[in-house]
Every structure is written in structure tokens, then in C-alpha cells.
Amino acid sequence: MAAPEWHDLGDLETLRQSPLQEIVIGKTRLAVSWRDGKLAVISGACNHVGGPLGQGILEGDYVVCPWHQWRFHRVTGKGEPGFEEDAVPAFATKIENGRVYVDLASATERTRKKHAPHPLSRPIERAPGPVRVVGISTTVMDRAYPRPSTSERLLEVSLEEARTAQGCETKLIRLDELKFRHCEGFYSKSARACTWPCSITQMDPTDQMDQIYEAFVHWADVILVATPIRWGCASSLYYKMVERCNTIQNQETIGGRVLLKNKVAAFIITGGQDNVQGVAGQMLTFFAEIGCQFPQHPFIAHSRGWSAEDMENNIRYVEESSELKDGARGLARRSIDMAKLFTSGQHPALELVPGGRKAHRLSFTEPKAP
Ligand code: FES
């Protein structure tokens, strides 16, 4: 047995004022708790991804991690019932002359329960096959009593072109048919608390944002996003989706890990009122930030201006406009042509050098000799 390493934790009277607190001794973070007249000390580093247990809360005898709410017994360090194999170190303490001491050499073993990996965390490898196009409709309506949507209508035209004329596999995802939670700001707790797959996705099997992640990260070569203009911006559902994509962007920020490689993004923007350029700028910025490429002229748009309140005519105009439908087909073709450059290896692969987002740099792979 290792010789004891007693360290002064502080004055008992002060320590007992707080049910749970973090105390750091050298490089060791501790979660120090007080309950029912008994002080206890366990490691302050969570087994999951290292959350600060001492900054969490005490629920009964369990310390609840502030990042994703894993629970550890405040005295034994063992996980909650069913997860006892997930244990963080527990430490011996003693009280002398009103001061509390912890023996760092007494740490019990940290053990980890095997957790099945989330399906989204599998290696990202493009499966062979034709170019795959996912269309994301971000408009909101009551699907039981649907109304016409100009953005979704043009998206359908693009997907039809991709499927029938270009031989692609296509998938249409209507965001308002998915049930998914808002981003709850794990990133705001700590960059490392925002995980891939998304913390919500891992904790809540009913959350359907996994369908978007699956399409963006693993399935699609082309991402076509259609949005109406709402008060000069993309739809609220678009932003709800984008905020949940922090998990993708954050992997680049904290680990230089690019989840979206060689993906092409393009946009369809329609609105009875204007601000096409503002909406396009927002969408381009976001999809550029998560690593997408863009075809020449990466969006098509339609707006009849601020004073055009006759929406019935707007819908009729789009429905009857061969120009807009040709535009939607052209957008699909440009995007697919670009995706084919990647899938055929004719375009230089984009890599992110280690060191994070600030180190963006193109690394060119030599085209193979014919
Ligand atoms: S629950 Fe503690 S880091 Fe995730």
C-alpha cells in the first residue's frame, strides 16, 4: 500500500457550508461534499468526458456532473445503480484540530463501464455508389393540412432532376416532420462538453436530429437546403437545425477534426419579401464554416419585394415559372457536377492540418495519371 499523502483541504467549519464544491490540489481536481454531518471526497473529473464533478450538484448521495448529468456516489465514487462499474476515485479523509485532510495516495481505482458507441460515431467513410443528394426543407406548416411552399416546391424540382436526369440517390427531409430539441448550450458550459455525436443525441433516443447528422456527415455528397425568408432571415427551423450543428463545427474548433469533407452545399431561398442576399450570406457562412464546398452560383432565389403582400400570386408565379424551375434544375446539376469531382478523385482533397480551425490549409493530392 502506498504511503499516505495527506493534504490540507481547509477548515471544517468552512467546508461544511457548501454541499458540494471543487477543490484543486496540485493537478488533482476533487469533488468535496458535505451531507448528513459527513464530509466525503471523490475525484473531480467525470468518467464521461472529464466534466468538473465538483461544479455539479448533489442529489441525495450522488454527485451530478454539470455537463451531461452522469451521477457518482459521493462517498464510494461508484456510478448510480446500474452503472456501478463506472467509478471515479474516492479518497480517505481525516479531521484534526478542526481542519480536514485528504489522502491522495488512498485513491480507489477509476473503472469504466463499457458503453456501446453511438452509431453516428462510426468512422466516416463514403460508401460506394452514385452521388447522393439530401434536400432539407426548413419551411414550417401543419402537415395534416398542408399549404403550398415555394421553397419546398423548388427543392422538389431540384431533387427530381437529381434523381431522374442525373441518376443520383435522393432523400427529402422536412424539418417540421422531425421532433428535435433546441441546442441547449453545452458549448457554453465548456467546449469539451459539446461532444460528437451531439450530447442531446447521445442522451435522448427520441430526439430525431440524428437523421440530419446521418445525412450530413455519413450519407450525402450534396446538401440542398431550402428556406423561406421570414423577417429577412432564414426560417426559425433552419436556425434550430444550425444551432444543433454546433457539434459538427465544434469538433474542428477543439480537435481539428473535420466531419464534413468533400461535401457540396447549395441553397434555395424564396420569400414574398426581400433580403435574399442577407439570407444567402448567412447560409453560405455557416456551411462554409462546417467544411462544405460550393458550386458556382451556389443559390437560387426568388422574391417579389417588400410591398408584394399578395402571397397567392407569389405561389402561382413560382408554380408557373419555367425560369425558376430551370434554375432549380441547374442548381442541382452544378452541385452534382462538383460532387462528382470529389467522388471521382479529380478535385484536390481538402484536409485540415492538425492544430484546429485557425490552421486551415489546402493540401493537394496529385491527380492520378490517366
Ligand atoms: S456527464 Fe460528466 S462529462 Fe459528460
Short mmCIF file of C-alpha atoms and ligand atoms in Angstrom, two decimals:
data_model
loop_
_atom_site.label_atom_id
_atom_site.label_comp_id
_atom_site.label_asym_id
_atom_site.label_seq_id
_atom_site.Cartn_x
_atom_site.Cartn_y
_atom_site.Cartn_z
CA MET A 1 0.00 0.00 0.00
CA ALA A 2 1.34 3.45 -0.91
CA ALA A 3 2.41 5.72 1.92
CA PRO A 4 -0.30 8.27 2.78
CA GLU A 5 -0.09 11.71 1.17
CA TRP A 6 -2.14 13.90 3.44
CA HIS A 7 -3.07 17.32 2.13
CA ASP A 8 -4.84 20.08 3.96
CA LEU A 9 -8.27 20.65 2.38
CA GLY A 10 -9.25 23.50 4.65
CA ASP A 11 -11.19 24.45 7.69
CA LEU A 12 -14.10 22.07 8.55
CA GLU A 13 -16.43 24.91 9.53
CA THR A 14 -15.95 26.50 6.11
CA LEU A 15 -16.16 23.25 4.14
CA ARG A 16 -19.43 22.22 5.75
CA GLN A 17 -21.11 25.41 4.48
CA SER A 18 -21.30 24.03 0.95
CA PRO A 19 -22.99 20.73 -0.05
CA LEU A 20 -20.60 20.35 -2.99
CA GLN A 21 -17.51 22.19 -4.10
CA GLU A 22 -14.44 21.78 -6.24
CA ILE A 23 -11.02 21.93 -4.61
CA VAL A 24 -7.83 21.51 -6.61
CA ILE A 25 -4.65 20.17 -5.03
CA GLY A 26 -1.73 20.39 -7.42
CA LYS A 27 -3.09 18.79 -10.59
CA THR A 28 -5.78 16.79 -8.80
CA ARG A 29 -9.36 18.07 -9.02
CA LEU A 30 -11.57 16.94 -6.16
CA ALA A 31 -15.32 16.99 -5.58
CA VAL A 32 -15.78 17.67 -1.87
CA SER A 33 -19.26 17.13 -0.45
CA TRP A 34 -20.95 17.57 2.90
CA ARG A 35 -24.18 15.79 3.81
CA ASP A 36 -25.74 14.37 6.98
CA GLY A 37 -22.77 15.53 9.04
CA LYS A 38 -20.25 13.66 6.93
CA LEU A 39 -17.62 15.02 4.58
CA ALA A 40 -16.62 12.95 1.53
CA VAL A 41 -14.12 13.40 -1.28
CA ILE A 42 -14.12 11.85 -4.75
CA SER A 43 -12.30 12.75 -7.95
CA GLY A 44 -13.49 15.96 -9.55
CA ALA A 45 -13.08 14.59 -13.09
CA CYS A 46 -16.06 12.79 -14.60
CA ASN A 47 -15.61 9.43 -16.31
CA HIS A 48 -17.55 10.54 -19.37
CA VAL A 49 -15.51 13.35 -20.97
CA GLY A 50 -13.91 14.86 -17.91
CA GLY A 51 -16.64 17.22 -16.68
CA PRO A 52 -15.95 19.05 -13.39
CA LEU A 53 -17.91 16.99 -10.85
CA GLY A 54 -17.22 19.45 -8.03
CA GLN A 55 -19.05 22.12 -10.00
CA GLY A 56 -22.17 19.99 -10.31
CA ILE A 57 -24.95 19.49 -7.79
CA LEU A 58 -25.63 16.99 -5.05
CA GLU A 59 -28.78 14.89 -5.43
CA GLY A 60 -29.11 12.75 -2.32
CA ASP A 61 -25.81 10.92 -2.04
CA TYR A 62 -24.97 11.36 -5.72
CA VAL A 63 -22.77 13.99 -7.28
CA VAL A 64 -24.36 15.01 -10.60
CA CYS A 65 -21.95 16.06 -13.34
CA PRO A 66 -22.84 19.53 -14.66
CA TRP A 67 -22.05 18.58 -18.26
CA HIS A 68 -24.28 15.58 -19.06
CA GLN A 69 -25.63 14.55 -15.64
CA TRP A 70 -23.74 11.32 -15.03
CA ARG A 71 -24.02 10.50 -11.34
CA PHE A 72 -21.39 9.21 -8.88
CA HIS A 73 -21.82 8.27 -5.23
CA ARG A 74 -20.24 11.00 -3.17
CA VAL A 75 -18.60 8.52 -0.76
CA THR A 76 -17.74 5.44 -2.86
CA GLY A 77 -17.29 7.17 -6.25
CA LYS A 78 -19.43 4.46 -7.86
CA GLY A 79 -21.91 5.27 -10.62
CA GLU A 80 -25.64 5.30 -9.96
CA PRO A 81 -27.48 1.95 -9.74
CA GLY A 82 -26.91 0.05 -12.98
CA PHE A 83 -23.68 1.93 -13.67
CA GLU A 84 -21.62 0.93 -10.62
CA GLU A 85 -18.77 -0.20 -12.89
CA ASP A 86 -18.37 3.44 -13.86
CA ALA A 87 -16.49 4.55 -10.77
CA VAL A 88 -14.35 7.61 -10.09
CA PRO A 89 -11.65 7.50 -7.39
CA ALA A 90 -12.74 8.04 -3.79
CA PHE A 91 -10.34 9.34 -1.15
CA ALA A 92 -9.81 8.83 2.59
CA THR A 93 -10.17 11.90 4.80
CA LYS A 94 -9.43 12.76 8.43
CA ILE A 95 -10.17 15.72 10.67
CA GLU A 96 -7.56 17.08 13.04
CA ASN A 97 -7.88 20.23 15.11
CA GLY A 98 -10.83 21.45 13.04
CA ARG A 99 -9.04 21.02 9.72
CA VAL A 100 -9.83 18.45 7.04
CA TYR A 101 -7.12 16.39 5.36
CA VAL A 102 -7.35 14.18 2.26
CA ASP A 103 -5.01 11.32 1.47
CA LEU A 104 -4.33 11.49 -2.27
CA ALA A 105 -2.47 8.16 -2.12
CA SER A 106 -5.65 6.42 -0.98
CA ALA A 107 -7.46 6.89 -4.31
CA THR A 108 -9.58 3.91 -5.25
CA GLU A 109 -9.39 2.70 -8.83
CA ARG A 110 -11.11 4.58 -11.66
CA THR A 111 -13.11 2.00 -13.62
CA ARG A 112 -15.20 2.44 -16.72
CA LYS A 113 -18.28 0.58 -17.82
CA LYS A 114 -18.26 -0.31 -21.49
CA HIS A 115 -20.80 1.87 -23.25
CA ALA A 116 -21.92 0.85 -26.73
CA PRO A 117 -20.72 3.54 -29.16
CA HIS A 118 -23.44 5.65 -30.75
CA PRO A 119 -23.98 4.62 -34.39
CA LEU A 120 -23.09 8.14 -35.57
CA SER A 121 -19.63 7.87 -34.05
CA ARG A 122 -18.55 5.22 -36.55
CA PRO A 123 -15.67 6.08 -38.93
CA ILE A 124 -16.67 8.44 -41.71
CA GLU A 125 -16.20 6.62 -44.98
CA ARG A 126 -18.07 7.34 -48.14
CA ALA A 127 -19.92 4.19 -49.20
CA PRO A 128 -19.56 3.40 -52.91
CA GLY A 129 -22.43 4.34 -55.16
CA PRO A 130 -23.88 7.19 -57.17
CA VAL A 131 -23.85 10.77 -55.94
CA ARG A 132 -26.26 11.15 -53.03
CA VAL A 133 -28.30 14.31 -52.61
CA VAL A 134 -30.18 15.25 -49.46
CA GLY A 135 -32.74 18.03 -49.62
CA ILE A 136 -33.60 19.79 -46.39
CA SER A 137 -36.87 21.70 -46.36
CA THR A 138 -36.91 24.16 -43.50
CA THR A 139 -40.34 25.63 -44.02
CA VAL A 140 -42.95 25.24 -41.27
CA MET A 141 -46.54 24.19 -41.82
CA ASP A 142 -49.24 21.95 -40.46
CA ARG A 143 -48.61 18.77 -42.47
CA ALA A 144 -52.09 17.49 -41.68
CA TYR A 145 -53.49 20.50 -43.54
CA PRO A 146 -50.63 21.41 -45.86
CA ARG A 147 -50.25 24.71 -47.69
CA PRO A 148 -48.11 25.45 -50.73
CA SER A 149 -44.46 26.25 -50.03
CA THR A 150 -42.46 27.87 -52.81
CA SER A 151 -39.09 26.91 -51.31
CA GLU A 152 -40.09 23.29 -50.84
CA ARG A 153 -41.63 23.17 -54.32
CA LEU A 154 -38.37 24.27 -55.93
CA LEU A 155 -36.43 21.84 -53.75
CA GLU A 156 -38.63 19.03 -55.06
CA VAL A 157 -37.80 20.13 -58.61
CA SER A 158 -34.06 20.01 -57.79
CA LEU A 159 -34.35 16.56 -56.26
CA GLU A 160 -36.39 15.30 -59.21
CA GLU A 161 -33.64 16.49 -61.55
CA ALA A 162 -31.00 14.80 -59.38
CA ARG A 163 -32.91 11.51 -59.30
CA THR A 164 -34.29 11.16 -62.80
CA ALA A 165 -31.88 13.08 -65.01
CA GLN A 166 -28.65 12.70 -63.09
CA GLY A 167 -29.06 9.19 -61.68
CA CYS A 168 -28.45 10.24 -58.08
CA GLU A 169 -29.87 8.80 -54.90
CA THR A 170 -32.01 11.43 -53.22
CA LYS A 171 -33.64 11.96 -49.87
CA LEU A 172 -36.00 14.75 -48.79
CA ILE A 173 -36.06 15.64 -45.10
CA ARG A 174 -38.75 18.05 -43.96
CA LEU A 175 -37.53 19.54 -40.73
CA ASP A 176 -41.02 20.14 -39.45
CA GLU A 177 -41.68 16.39 -39.57
CA LEU A 178 -38.80 15.74 -37.17
CA LYS A 179 -39.01 16.11 -33.43
CA PHE A 180 -35.79 17.52 -32.12
CA ARG A 181 -34.72 19.64 -29.20
CA HIS A 182 -33.13 23.04 -29.36
CA CYS A 183 -29.40 23.24 -28.77
CA GLU A 184 -29.16 23.59 -25.01
CA GLY A 185 -25.80 25.30 -24.96
CA PHE A 186 -23.45 22.52 -23.89
CA TYR A 187 -20.75 24.53 -25.62
CA SER A 188 -21.45 27.39 -23.26
CA LYS A 189 -20.55 25.14 -20.32
CA SER A 190 -17.26 24.15 -21.93
CA ALA A 191 -16.10 23.47 -25.48
CA ARG A 192 -15.42 19.86 -24.40
CA ALA A 193 -18.97 19.46 -23.08
CA CYS A 194 -20.21 19.81 -26.68
CA THR A 195 -19.48 16.33 -28.00
CA TRP A 196 -19.75 14.40 -31.24
CA PRO A 197 -22.25 12.85 -31.56
CA CYS A 198 -24.26 15.71 -30.05
CA SER A 199 -24.77 15.37 -26.30
CA ILE A 200 -28.56 15.53 -26.71
CA THR A 201 -28.47 12.85 -29.41
CA GLN A 202 -26.49 10.56 -27.11
CA MET A 203 -28.74 11.14 -24.12
CA ASP A 204 -32.17 11.31 -25.74
CA PRO A 205 -33.05 8.45 -28.10
CA THR A 206 -36.31 10.17 -29.05
CA ASP A 207 -34.51 13.19 -30.48
CA GLN A 208 -34.58 12.97 -34.29
CA MET A 209 -31.75 15.32 -35.14
CA ASP A 210 -29.73 12.14 -35.71
CA GLN A 211 -31.37 11.95 -39.15
CA ILE A 212 -29.78 15.26 -40.11
CA TYR A 213 -26.39 14.28 -38.70
CA GLU A 214 -26.54 10.93 -40.50
CA ALA A 215 -27.33 12.67 -43.80
CA PHE A 216 -24.78 15.48 -43.43
CA VAL A 217 -21.85 13.51 -42.04
CA HIS A 218 -22.24 9.99 -43.38
CA TRP A 219 -24.64 9.82 -46.32
CA ALA A 220 -24.88 12.85 -48.58
CA ASP A 221 -22.45 14.20 -51.15
CA VAL A 222 -24.72 17.18 -51.88
CA ILE A 223 -26.73 19.10 -49.30
CA LEU A 224 -29.51 21.24 -50.74
CA VAL A 225 -31.20 23.47 -48.19
CA ALA A 226 -34.43 25.30 -48.99
CA THR A 227 -35.77 28.09 -46.86
CA PRO A 228 -38.45 30.74 -46.94
CA ILE A 229 -37.50 34.26 -45.93
CA ARG A 230 -39.00 35.14 -42.56
CA TRP A 231 -38.49 38.69 -41.35
CA GLY A 232 -35.41 38.99 -43.50
CA CYS A 233 -33.85 35.74 -42.24
CA ALA A 234 -33.99 32.03 -42.96
CA SER A 235 -36.77 30.12 -41.20
CA SER A 236 -36.72 29.55 -37.45
CA LEU A 237 -36.41 25.80 -38.07
CA TYR A 238 -33.31 26.41 -40.18
CA TYR A 239 -31.67 28.16 -37.23
CA LYS A 240 -32.82 25.45 -34.84
CA MET A 241 -31.06 22.89 -37.05
CA VAL A 242 -27.97 25.05 -37.47
CA GLU A 243 -27.57 25.56 -33.73
CA ARG A 244 -27.68 21.80 -33.24
CA CYS A 245 -24.85 21.56 -35.77
CA ASN A 246 -22.52 23.19 -33.24
CA THR A 247 -21.49 19.60 -32.56
CA ILE A 248 -20.02 19.39 -36.09
CA GLN A 249 -18.27 22.74 -36.07
CA ASN A 250 -17.01 22.28 -32.53
CA GLN A 251 -15.07 19.18 -33.50
CA GLU A 252 -12.96 21.41 -35.72
CA THR A 253 -12.58 24.06 -33.06
CA ILE A 254 -11.38 21.79 -30.28
CA GLY A 255 -9.77 18.94 -32.16
CA GLY A 256 -9.06 19.91 -35.76
CA ARG A 257 -11.42 17.12 -36.77
CA VAL A 258 -13.39 17.84 -39.94
CA LEU A 259 -16.55 15.74 -40.05
CA LEU A 260 -17.77 17.09 -43.38
CA LYS A 261 -15.27 16.50 -46.14
CA ASN A 262 -15.85 16.88 -49.84
CA LYS A 263 -19.48 17.83 -49.40
CA VAL A 264 -21.21 20.30 -51.66
CA ALA A 265 -23.87 22.66 -50.29
CA ALA A 266 -26.32 24.83 -52.22
CA PHE A 267 -29.42 26.78 -51.33
CA ILE A 268 -32.93 27.68 -52.45
CA ILE A 269 -34.29 30.87 -50.96
CA THR A 270 -37.75 32.26 -51.61
CA GLY A 271 -39.83 34.87 -49.95
CA GLY A 272 -42.71 37.19 -50.51
CA GLN A 273 -40.43 39.87 -49.11
CA ASP A 274 -36.81 40.63 -49.66
CA ASN A 275 -33.36 40.17 -48.12
CA VAL A 276 -32.18 37.35 -50.33
CA GLN A 277 -28.57 38.50 -50.05
CA GLY A 278 -28.67 38.57 -46.26
CA VAL A 279 -30.18 35.09 -46.04
CA ALA A 280 -27.76 33.67 -48.61
CA GLY A 281 -24.82 35.25 -46.79
CA GLN A 282 -25.85 33.62 -43.51
CA MET A 283 -26.30 30.21 -45.09
CA LEU A 284 -23.05 30.36 -47.03
CA THR A 285 -21.14 31.39 -43.94
CA PHE A 286 -22.48 28.55 -41.85
CA PHE A 287 -21.97 25.79 -44.40
CA ALA A 288 -18.51 27.13 -45.26
CA GLU A 289 -17.64 27.03 -41.58
CA ILE A 290 -18.53 23.36 -41.26
CA GLY A 291 -16.36 22.48 -44.26
CA CYS A 292 -18.67 22.43 -47.29
CA GLN A 293 -17.73 23.39 -50.85
CA PHE A 294 -19.95 25.41 -53.15
CA PRO A 295 -20.68 25.18 -56.84
CA GLN A 296 -20.51 28.28 -58.99
CA HIS A 297 -23.65 30.31 -58.20
CA PRO A 298 -24.47 28.32 -55.07
CA PHE A 299 -28.02 29.57 -54.57
CA ILE A 300 -31.15 30.36 -56.45
CA ALA A 301 -33.64 32.79 -55.03
CA HIS A 302 -36.94 34.45 -55.69
CA SER A 303 -38.55 37.44 -54.05
CA ARG A 304 -41.14 39.90 -55.27
CA GLY A 305 -40.16 42.61 -52.85
CA TRP A 306 -41.27 44.34 -49.68
CA SER A 307 -44.66 45.54 -50.87
CA ALA A 308 -45.79 42.26 -52.50
CA GLU A 309 -48.29 41.06 -49.90
CA ASP A 310 -50.42 39.06 -52.37
CA MET A 311 -48.98 35.69 -51.46
CA GLU A 312 -51.47 33.75 -53.59
CA ASN A 313 -49.93 35.38 -56.64
CA ASN A 314 -46.45 34.63 -55.36
CA ILE A 315 -47.26 30.93 -55.15
CA ARG A 316 -48.85 30.96 -58.60
CA TYR A 317 -45.87 32.84 -60.01
CA VAL A 318 -43.40 30.23 -58.76
CA GLU A 319 -45.59 27.35 -59.87
CA GLU A 320 -45.87 28.77 -63.39
CA SER A 321 -42.29 29.98 -63.72
CA SER A 322 -40.27 27.75 -66.02
CA GLU A 323 -37.31 30.03 -65.35
CA LEU A 324 -37.32 29.27 -61.62
CA LYS A 325 -37.76 25.56 -62.19
CA ASP A 326 -34.91 25.58 -64.70
CA GLY A 327 -32.92 27.41 -62.06
CA ALA A 328 -33.67 24.68 -59.52
CA ARG A 329 -32.60 22.00 -62.01
CA GLY A 330 -29.45 23.92 -62.85
CA LEU A 331 -28.59 24.28 -59.17
CA ALA A 332 -28.89 20.52 -58.77
CA ARG A 333 -26.72 19.87 -61.84
CA ARG A 334 -23.97 22.29 -60.78
CA SER A 335 -23.88 20.79 -57.31
CA ILE A 336 -23.82 17.22 -58.59
CA ASP A 337 -21.10 18.02 -61.15
CA MET A 338 -18.98 19.40 -58.35
CA ALA A 339 -19.67 16.41 -56.13
CA LYS A 340 -18.55 14.13 -58.95
CA LEU A 341 -15.18 15.87 -58.97
CA PHE A 342 -14.76 14.79 -55.36
CA THR A 343 -16.17 11.30 -55.69
CA SER A 344 -14.03 10.64 -58.78
CA GLY A 345 -10.91 12.00 -57.09
CA GLN A 346 -10.40 14.68 -59.76
CA HIS A 347 -10.58 17.52 -57.26
CA PRO A 348 -7.87 18.07 -54.67
CA ALA A 349 -8.94 16.67 -51.33
CA LEU A 350 -9.44 19.23 -48.61
CA GLU A 351 -7.67 18.41 -45.40
CA LEU A 352 -7.39 20.28 -42.16
CA VAL A 353 -3.93 20.25 -40.70
CA PRO A 354 -3.72 19.40 -37.00
CA GLY A 355 -3.92 22.47 -34.85
CA GLY A 356 -7.51 23.45 -35.26
CA ARG A 357 -9.57 25.76 -37.35
CA LYS A 358 -7.02 28.57 -37.40
CA ALA A 359 -4.68 26.29 -39.29
CA HIS A 360 -6.95 25.83 -42.33
CA ARG A 361 -4.85 24.99 -45.33
CA LEU A 362 -5.33 23.18 -48.58
CA SER A 363 -3.38 20.03 -49.03
CA PHE A 364 -3.42 18.91 -52.62
CA THR A 365 -3.34 15.31 -53.66
CA GLU A 366 -1.82 14.75 -57.05
CA PRO A 367 -4.42 13.72 -59.61
CA LYS A 368 -3.84 10.15 -60.71
CA ALA A 369 -2.33 9.73 -64.18
CA PRO A 370 -4.96 8.58 -66.66
S1 FES B 1 -21.51 13.56 -17.77
FE1 FES B 1 -19.68 14.26 -16.97
S2 FES B 1 -18.57 14.88 -18.69
FE2 FES B 1 -20.39 14.12 -19.56
#
